[in-house]
Short mmCIF file of C-alpha atoms and ligand atoms in Angstrom, two decimals:
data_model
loop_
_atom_site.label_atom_id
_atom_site.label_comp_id
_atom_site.label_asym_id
_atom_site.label_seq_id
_atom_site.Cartn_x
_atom_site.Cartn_y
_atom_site.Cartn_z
CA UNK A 117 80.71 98.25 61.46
CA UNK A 118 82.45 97.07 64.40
CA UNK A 119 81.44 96.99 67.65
CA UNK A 120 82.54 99.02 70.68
CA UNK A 121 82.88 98.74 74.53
CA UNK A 122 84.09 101.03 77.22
CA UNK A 123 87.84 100.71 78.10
CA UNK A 124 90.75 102.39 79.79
CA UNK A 125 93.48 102.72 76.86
CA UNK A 126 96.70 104.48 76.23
CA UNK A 127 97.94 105.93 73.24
CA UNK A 128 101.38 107.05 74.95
CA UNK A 129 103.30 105.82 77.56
CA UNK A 130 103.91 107.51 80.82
CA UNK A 131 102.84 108.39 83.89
CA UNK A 132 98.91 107.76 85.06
CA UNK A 133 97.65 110.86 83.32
CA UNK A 134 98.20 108.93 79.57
CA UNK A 135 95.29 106.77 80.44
CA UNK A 136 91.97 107.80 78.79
CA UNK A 137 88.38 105.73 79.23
CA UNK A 138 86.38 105.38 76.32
CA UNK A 139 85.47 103.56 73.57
CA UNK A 140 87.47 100.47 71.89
CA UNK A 141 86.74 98.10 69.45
CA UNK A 142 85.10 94.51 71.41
CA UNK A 143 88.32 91.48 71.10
CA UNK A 144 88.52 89.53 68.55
CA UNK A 145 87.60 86.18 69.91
CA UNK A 146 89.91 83.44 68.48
CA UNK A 147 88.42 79.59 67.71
CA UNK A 148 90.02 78.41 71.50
CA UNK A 149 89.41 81.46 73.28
CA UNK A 150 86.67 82.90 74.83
CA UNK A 151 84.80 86.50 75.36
CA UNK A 152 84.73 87.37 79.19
CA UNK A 153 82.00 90.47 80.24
CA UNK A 154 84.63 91.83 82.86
CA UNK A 155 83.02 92.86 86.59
CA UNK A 156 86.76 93.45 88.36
CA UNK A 157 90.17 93.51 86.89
CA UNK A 158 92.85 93.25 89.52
CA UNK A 159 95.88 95.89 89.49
CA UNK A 160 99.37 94.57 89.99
CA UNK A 161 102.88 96.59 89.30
CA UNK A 162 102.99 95.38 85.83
CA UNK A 163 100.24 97.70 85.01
CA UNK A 164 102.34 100.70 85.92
CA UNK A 165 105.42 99.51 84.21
CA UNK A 166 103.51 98.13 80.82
CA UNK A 167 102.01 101.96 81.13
CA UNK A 168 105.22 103.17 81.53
CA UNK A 169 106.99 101.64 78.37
CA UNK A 170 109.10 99.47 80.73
CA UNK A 171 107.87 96.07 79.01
CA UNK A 172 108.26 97.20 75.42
CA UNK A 173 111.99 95.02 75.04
CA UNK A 174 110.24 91.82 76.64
CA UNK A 175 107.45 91.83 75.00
CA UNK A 176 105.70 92.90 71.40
CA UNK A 177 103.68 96.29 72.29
CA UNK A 178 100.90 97.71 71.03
CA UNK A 179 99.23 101.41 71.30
CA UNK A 180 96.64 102.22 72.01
CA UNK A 181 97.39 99.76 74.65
CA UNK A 182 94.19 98.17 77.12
CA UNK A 183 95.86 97.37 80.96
CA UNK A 184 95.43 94.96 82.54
CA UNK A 185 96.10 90.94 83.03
CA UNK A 186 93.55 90.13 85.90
CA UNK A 187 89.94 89.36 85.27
CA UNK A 188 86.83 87.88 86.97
CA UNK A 189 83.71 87.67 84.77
CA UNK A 190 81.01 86.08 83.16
CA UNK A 191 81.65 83.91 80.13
CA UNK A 192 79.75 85.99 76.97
CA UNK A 193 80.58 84.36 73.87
CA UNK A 194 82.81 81.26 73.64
CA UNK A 195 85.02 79.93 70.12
CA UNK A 196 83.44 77.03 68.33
CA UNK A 197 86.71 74.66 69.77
CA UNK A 198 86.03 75.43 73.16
CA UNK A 199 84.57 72.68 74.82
CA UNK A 200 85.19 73.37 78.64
CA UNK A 201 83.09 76.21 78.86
CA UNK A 202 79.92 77.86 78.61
CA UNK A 203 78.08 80.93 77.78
CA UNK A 204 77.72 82.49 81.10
CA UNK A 205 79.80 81.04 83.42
CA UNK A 206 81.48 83.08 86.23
CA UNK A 207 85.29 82.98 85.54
CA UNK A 208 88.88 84.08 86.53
CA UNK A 209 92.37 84.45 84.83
CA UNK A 210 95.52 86.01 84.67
CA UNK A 211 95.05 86.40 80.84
CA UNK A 212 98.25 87.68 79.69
CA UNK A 213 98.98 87.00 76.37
CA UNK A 214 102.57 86.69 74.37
CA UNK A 215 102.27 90.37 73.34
CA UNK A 216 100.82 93.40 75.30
CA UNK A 217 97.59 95.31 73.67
CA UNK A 218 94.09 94.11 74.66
CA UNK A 219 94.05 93.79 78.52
CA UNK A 220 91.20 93.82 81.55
CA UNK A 221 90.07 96.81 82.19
CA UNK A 222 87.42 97.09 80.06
CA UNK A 223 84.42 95.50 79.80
CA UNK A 224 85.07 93.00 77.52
CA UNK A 225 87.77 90.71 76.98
CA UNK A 226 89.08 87.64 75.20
CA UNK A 227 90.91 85.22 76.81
CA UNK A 228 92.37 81.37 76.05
CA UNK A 229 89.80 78.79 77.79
CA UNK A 230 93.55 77.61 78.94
CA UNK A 231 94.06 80.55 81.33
CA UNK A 232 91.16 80.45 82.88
CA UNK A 233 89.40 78.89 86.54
CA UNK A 234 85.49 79.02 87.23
CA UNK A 235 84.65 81.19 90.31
CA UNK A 236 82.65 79.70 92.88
CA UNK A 237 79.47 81.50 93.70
CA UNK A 238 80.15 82.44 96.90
CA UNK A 239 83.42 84.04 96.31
CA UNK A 240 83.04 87.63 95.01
CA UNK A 241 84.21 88.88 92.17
CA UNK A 242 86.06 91.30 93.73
CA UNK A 243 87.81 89.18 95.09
CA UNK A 244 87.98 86.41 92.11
CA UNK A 245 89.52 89.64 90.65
CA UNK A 246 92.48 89.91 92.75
CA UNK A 247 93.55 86.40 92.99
CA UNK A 248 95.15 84.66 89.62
CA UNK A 249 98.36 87.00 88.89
CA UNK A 250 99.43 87.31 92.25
CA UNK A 251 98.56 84.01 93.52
CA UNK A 252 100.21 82.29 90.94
CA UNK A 253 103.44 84.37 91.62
CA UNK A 254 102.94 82.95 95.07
CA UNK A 255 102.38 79.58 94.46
CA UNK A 256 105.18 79.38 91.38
CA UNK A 257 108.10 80.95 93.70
CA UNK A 258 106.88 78.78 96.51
CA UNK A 259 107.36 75.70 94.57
CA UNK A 260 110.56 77.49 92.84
CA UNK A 261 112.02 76.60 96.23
CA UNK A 262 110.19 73.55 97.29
CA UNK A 263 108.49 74.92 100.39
CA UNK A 264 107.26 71.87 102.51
CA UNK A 265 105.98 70.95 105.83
CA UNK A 266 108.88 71.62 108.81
CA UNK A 267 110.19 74.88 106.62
CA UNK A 268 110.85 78.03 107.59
CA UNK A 269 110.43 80.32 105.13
CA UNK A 270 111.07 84.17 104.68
CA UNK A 271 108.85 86.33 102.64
CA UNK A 272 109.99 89.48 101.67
CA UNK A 273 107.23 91.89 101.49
CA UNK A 274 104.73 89.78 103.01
CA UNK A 275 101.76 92.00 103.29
CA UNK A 276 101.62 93.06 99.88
CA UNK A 277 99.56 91.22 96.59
CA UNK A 278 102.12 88.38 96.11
CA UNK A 279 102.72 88.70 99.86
CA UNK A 280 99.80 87.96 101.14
CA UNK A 281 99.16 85.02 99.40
CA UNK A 282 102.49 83.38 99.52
CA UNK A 283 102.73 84.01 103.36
CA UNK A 284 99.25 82.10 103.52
CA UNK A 285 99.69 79.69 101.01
CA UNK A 286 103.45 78.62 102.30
CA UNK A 287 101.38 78.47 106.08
CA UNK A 288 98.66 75.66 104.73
CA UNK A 289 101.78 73.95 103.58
CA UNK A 290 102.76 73.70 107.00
CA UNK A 291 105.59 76.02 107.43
CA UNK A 292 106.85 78.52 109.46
CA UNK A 293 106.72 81.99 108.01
CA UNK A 294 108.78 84.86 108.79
CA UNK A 295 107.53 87.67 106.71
CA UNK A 296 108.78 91.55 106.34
CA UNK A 297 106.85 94.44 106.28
CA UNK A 298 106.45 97.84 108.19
CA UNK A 299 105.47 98.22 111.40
CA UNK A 300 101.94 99.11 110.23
CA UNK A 301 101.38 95.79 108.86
CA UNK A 302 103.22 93.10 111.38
CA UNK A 303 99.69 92.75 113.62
CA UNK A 304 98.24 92.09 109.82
CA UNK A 305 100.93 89.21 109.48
CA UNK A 306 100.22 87.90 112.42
CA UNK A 307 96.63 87.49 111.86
CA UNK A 308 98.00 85.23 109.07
CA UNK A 309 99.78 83.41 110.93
CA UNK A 310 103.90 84.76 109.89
CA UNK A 311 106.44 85.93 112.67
CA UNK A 312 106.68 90.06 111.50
CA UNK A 313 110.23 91.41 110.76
CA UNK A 314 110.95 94.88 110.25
CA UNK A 315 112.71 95.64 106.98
CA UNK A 316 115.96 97.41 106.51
CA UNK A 317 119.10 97.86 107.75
CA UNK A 318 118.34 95.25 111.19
CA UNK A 319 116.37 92.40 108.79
CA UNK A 320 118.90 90.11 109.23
CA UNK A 321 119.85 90.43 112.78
CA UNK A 322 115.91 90.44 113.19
CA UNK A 323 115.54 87.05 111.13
CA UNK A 324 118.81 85.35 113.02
CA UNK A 325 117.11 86.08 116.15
CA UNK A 326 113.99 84.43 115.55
CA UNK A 327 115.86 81.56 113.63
CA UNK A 328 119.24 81.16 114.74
CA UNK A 329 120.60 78.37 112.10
CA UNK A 330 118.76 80.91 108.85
CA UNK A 331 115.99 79.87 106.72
CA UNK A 332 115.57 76.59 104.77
CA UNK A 333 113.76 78.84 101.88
CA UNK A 334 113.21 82.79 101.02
CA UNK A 335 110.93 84.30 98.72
CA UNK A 336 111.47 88.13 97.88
CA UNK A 337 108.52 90.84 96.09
CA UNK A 338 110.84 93.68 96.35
CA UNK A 339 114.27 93.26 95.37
CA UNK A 340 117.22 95.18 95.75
CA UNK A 341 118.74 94.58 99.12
CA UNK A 342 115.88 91.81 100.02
CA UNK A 343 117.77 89.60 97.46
CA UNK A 344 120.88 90.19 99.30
CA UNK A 345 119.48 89.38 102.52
CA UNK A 346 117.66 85.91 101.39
CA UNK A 347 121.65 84.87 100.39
CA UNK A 348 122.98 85.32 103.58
CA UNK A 349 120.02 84.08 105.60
CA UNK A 350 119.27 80.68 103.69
CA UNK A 351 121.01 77.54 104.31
CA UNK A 352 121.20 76.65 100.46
CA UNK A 353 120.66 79.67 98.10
CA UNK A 354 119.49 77.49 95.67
CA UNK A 355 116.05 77.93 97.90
CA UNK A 356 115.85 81.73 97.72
CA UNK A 357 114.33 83.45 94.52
CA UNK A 358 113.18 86.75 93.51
CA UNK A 359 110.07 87.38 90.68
CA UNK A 360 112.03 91.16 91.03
CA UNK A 361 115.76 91.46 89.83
CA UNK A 362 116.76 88.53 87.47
CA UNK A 363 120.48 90.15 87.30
CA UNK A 364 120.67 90.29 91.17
CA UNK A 365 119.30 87.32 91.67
CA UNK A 366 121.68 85.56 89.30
CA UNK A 367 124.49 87.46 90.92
CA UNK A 368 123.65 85.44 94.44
CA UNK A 369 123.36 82.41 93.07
CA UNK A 370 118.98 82.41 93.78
CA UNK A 371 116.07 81.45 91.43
CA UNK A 372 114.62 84.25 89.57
CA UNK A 373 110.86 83.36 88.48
CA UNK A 374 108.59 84.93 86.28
CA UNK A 375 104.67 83.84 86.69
CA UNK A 376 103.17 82.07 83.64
CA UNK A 377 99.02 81.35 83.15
CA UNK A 378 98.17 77.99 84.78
CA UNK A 379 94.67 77.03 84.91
CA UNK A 380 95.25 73.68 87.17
CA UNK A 381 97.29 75.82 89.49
CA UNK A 382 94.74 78.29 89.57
CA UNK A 383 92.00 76.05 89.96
CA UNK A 384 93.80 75.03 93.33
CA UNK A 385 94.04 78.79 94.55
CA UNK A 386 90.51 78.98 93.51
CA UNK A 387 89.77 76.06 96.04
CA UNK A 388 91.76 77.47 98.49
CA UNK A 389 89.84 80.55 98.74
CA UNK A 390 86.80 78.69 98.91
CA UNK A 391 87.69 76.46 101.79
CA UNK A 392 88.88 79.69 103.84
CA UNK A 393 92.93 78.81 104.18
CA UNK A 394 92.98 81.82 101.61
CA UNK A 395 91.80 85.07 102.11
CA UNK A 396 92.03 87.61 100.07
CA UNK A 397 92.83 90.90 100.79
CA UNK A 398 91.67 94.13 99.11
CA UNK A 399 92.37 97.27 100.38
CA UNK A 400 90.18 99.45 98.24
CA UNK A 401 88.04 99.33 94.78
CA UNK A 402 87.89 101.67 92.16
CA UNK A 403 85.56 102.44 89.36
CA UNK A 404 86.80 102.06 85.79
CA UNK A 405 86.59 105.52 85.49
CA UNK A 406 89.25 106.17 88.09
CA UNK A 407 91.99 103.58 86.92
CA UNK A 408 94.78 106.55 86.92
CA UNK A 409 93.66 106.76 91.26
CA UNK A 410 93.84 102.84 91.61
CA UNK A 411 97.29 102.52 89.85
CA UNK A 412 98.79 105.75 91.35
CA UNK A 413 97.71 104.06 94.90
CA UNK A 414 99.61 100.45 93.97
CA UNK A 415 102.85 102.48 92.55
CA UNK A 416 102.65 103.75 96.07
CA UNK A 417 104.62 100.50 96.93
CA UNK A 418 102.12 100.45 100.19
CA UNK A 419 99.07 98.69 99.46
CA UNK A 420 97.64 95.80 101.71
CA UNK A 421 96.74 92.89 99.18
CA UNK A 422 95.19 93.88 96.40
CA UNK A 423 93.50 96.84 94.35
CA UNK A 424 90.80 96.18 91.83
CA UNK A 425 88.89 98.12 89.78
CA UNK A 426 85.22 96.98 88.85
CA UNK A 427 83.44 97.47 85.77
N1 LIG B 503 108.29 88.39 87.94
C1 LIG B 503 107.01 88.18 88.16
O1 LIG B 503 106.43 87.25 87.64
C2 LIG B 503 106.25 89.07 89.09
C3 LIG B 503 104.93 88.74 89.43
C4 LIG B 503 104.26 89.52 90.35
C5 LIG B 503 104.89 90.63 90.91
N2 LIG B 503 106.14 90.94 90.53
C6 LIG B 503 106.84 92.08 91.13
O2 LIG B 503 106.93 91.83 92.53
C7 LIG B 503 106.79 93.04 93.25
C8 LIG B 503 105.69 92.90 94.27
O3 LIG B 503 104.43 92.79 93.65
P1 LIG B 503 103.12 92.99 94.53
O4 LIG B 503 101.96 92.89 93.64
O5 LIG B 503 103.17 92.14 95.75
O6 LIG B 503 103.34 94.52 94.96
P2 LIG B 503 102.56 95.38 96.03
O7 LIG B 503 101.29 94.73 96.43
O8 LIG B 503 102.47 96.76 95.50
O9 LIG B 503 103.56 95.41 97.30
C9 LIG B 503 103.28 96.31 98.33
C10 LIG B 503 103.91 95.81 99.61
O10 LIG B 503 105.32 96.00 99.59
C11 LIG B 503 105.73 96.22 100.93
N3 LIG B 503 107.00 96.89 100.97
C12 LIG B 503 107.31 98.17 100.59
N4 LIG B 503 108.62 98.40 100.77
C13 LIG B 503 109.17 97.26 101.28
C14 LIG B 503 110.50 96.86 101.68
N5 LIG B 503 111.54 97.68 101.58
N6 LIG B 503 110.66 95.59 102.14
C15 LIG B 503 109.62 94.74 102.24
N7 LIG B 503 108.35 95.07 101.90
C16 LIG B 503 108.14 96.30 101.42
C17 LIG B 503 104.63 97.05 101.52
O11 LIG B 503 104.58 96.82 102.92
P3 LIG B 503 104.56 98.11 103.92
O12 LIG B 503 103.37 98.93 103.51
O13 LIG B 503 104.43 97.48 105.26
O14 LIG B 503 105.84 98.85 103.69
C18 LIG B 503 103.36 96.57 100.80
O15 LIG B 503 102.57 95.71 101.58
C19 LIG B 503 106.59 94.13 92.19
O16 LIG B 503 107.83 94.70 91.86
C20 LIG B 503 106.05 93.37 91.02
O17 LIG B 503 106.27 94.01 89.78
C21 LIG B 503 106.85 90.20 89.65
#
């Protein structure tokens, strides 16, 4: 008979109310991957538009369908050709795999030893939790546009989960950040060291006034105009991309970037956060049992950092 753990499935798409917690059948654990015992899956936008049915033409999709593609947790069970880790170590991923079924929030998962960073001790796993999808966005887009020491950069949405991180990250490379948000979040920003601009309608007056010759480099996490607005700003729109609107950002000539797993890159995020020129955000945790709360809050389009829900 096979075995069964608690999980948060759908077996429709659609809005929060199609997700149901109960019980699922453990992963299948393949020879290279490995069985994680989930404490925190991290919610990102995906989540919303996998639930949704938005992913079904880029991806194969499976019901009843397990969100989720962040993890921190404790190695369980490991495949016999996995030599890199062991039974109970303390780990972190953004284990997304080529087709969406069996995701994180539940309290077991498998996951390719490829995809995945140890956790130092003293970061939590909370925390661990909310790093690997939308740091690696961060870091990916960041070198999409070869941010380096001297640069100023602009990053659209700055205060939210990719935000966060690439404002911080693109500051320990030793640029200048200009970052957007609403009013409620520029004293945020400045704790992490960006120059606040007020998105909308003045952004680019805003941005010309703090840097008269434009940007050497944008990143955007919200499309639409944003994409519009890192054309006219940067001196080479070759350095602007978007991880939001490949068809827009074709249209301007910018770099559209989707993130993939990388443990090495991780690994450095990982070391970031542990020397303190990361920190991670997260605005509020939910319980497995309220997954529908935690994603309705992130498709708010107003969080600060991160969501995660613990198991
Ligand atoms: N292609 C990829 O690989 C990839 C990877 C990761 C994410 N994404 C996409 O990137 C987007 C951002 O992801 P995320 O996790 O960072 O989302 P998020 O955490 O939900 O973003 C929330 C942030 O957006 C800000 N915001 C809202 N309206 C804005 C506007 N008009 N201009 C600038 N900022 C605004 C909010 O700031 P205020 O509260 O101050 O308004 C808030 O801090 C999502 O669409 C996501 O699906 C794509």
């Amino acid at each position: 008979m096979l075995e069964t753990m608690r999980a948060v499935f759908q077996n429709t798409y659609g809005g929060p109310d199609v997700l149901q917690v109960g019980e699922q059948p453990d992963p299948i654990v393949g020879p290279d991957f490995v069985l994680v015992r989930v404490r925190a899956a991290g919610v990102n936008p995906v989540d919303f538009k996998v639930r949704e049915g938005y992913l079904q033409g880029a991806f194969p999709s499976f019901l009843p369908n397990i969100p989720g593609w962040d993890a921190a947790g404790v190695v369980e069970a490991v495949g016999p050709a996995v030599h890199d880790l062991s039974v109970g170590d303390e780990v972190l991923g953004y284990l997304r795999k080529d087709f969406v079924r069996d995701g994180t929030y539940a309290e077991l998962v498998s996951a390719s030893s490829r995809h995945l960073a140890l956790k130092p001790p003293q970061v939590s796993f909370t925390d661990a939790a909310a790093l690997p999808l939308a740091g690696l966005t961060a870091l990916q887009s960041l070198e999409a546009v070869k941010v380096h020491a001297g640069d100023t950069v602009l990053v659209h949405a700055g205060a939210g989960g990719v935000g966060h991180f690439a404002v911080q990250i693109a500051k320990a490379r030793g640029a200048r950040v200009l970052a957007t948000a609403g009013k409620g979040n520029h004293e945020y920003l400045r704790s992490l060291g960006a120059e606040p601009v007020l998105y909308g309608e003045g952004l680019v007056d805003a941005v010309r006034a703090l840097a008269p010759e434009g940007v050497d480099a944008a990143v955007d996490y919200i499309g639409g105009e944003a994409i519009r607005q890192s054309a006219e700003l940067a001196k080479n729109v070759r350095r602007t991309a978007s991880n939001v609107d490949p068809a827009l950002t074709a249209e301007v000539g910018g770099i559209y970037c989707f993130v993939v797993p990388n443990a090495l890159q991780l690994a450095q995020l990982v070391a970031m956060v542990d020397e303190g020129s990361i920190k991670v955000n997260v605005q509020e945790t939910f319980a497995l049992e309220r997954a529908a709360d935690a994603q309705r809050l992130v498709e708010g389009g107003h969080v600060r950092g991160k969501v995660v829900i613990t198991v």
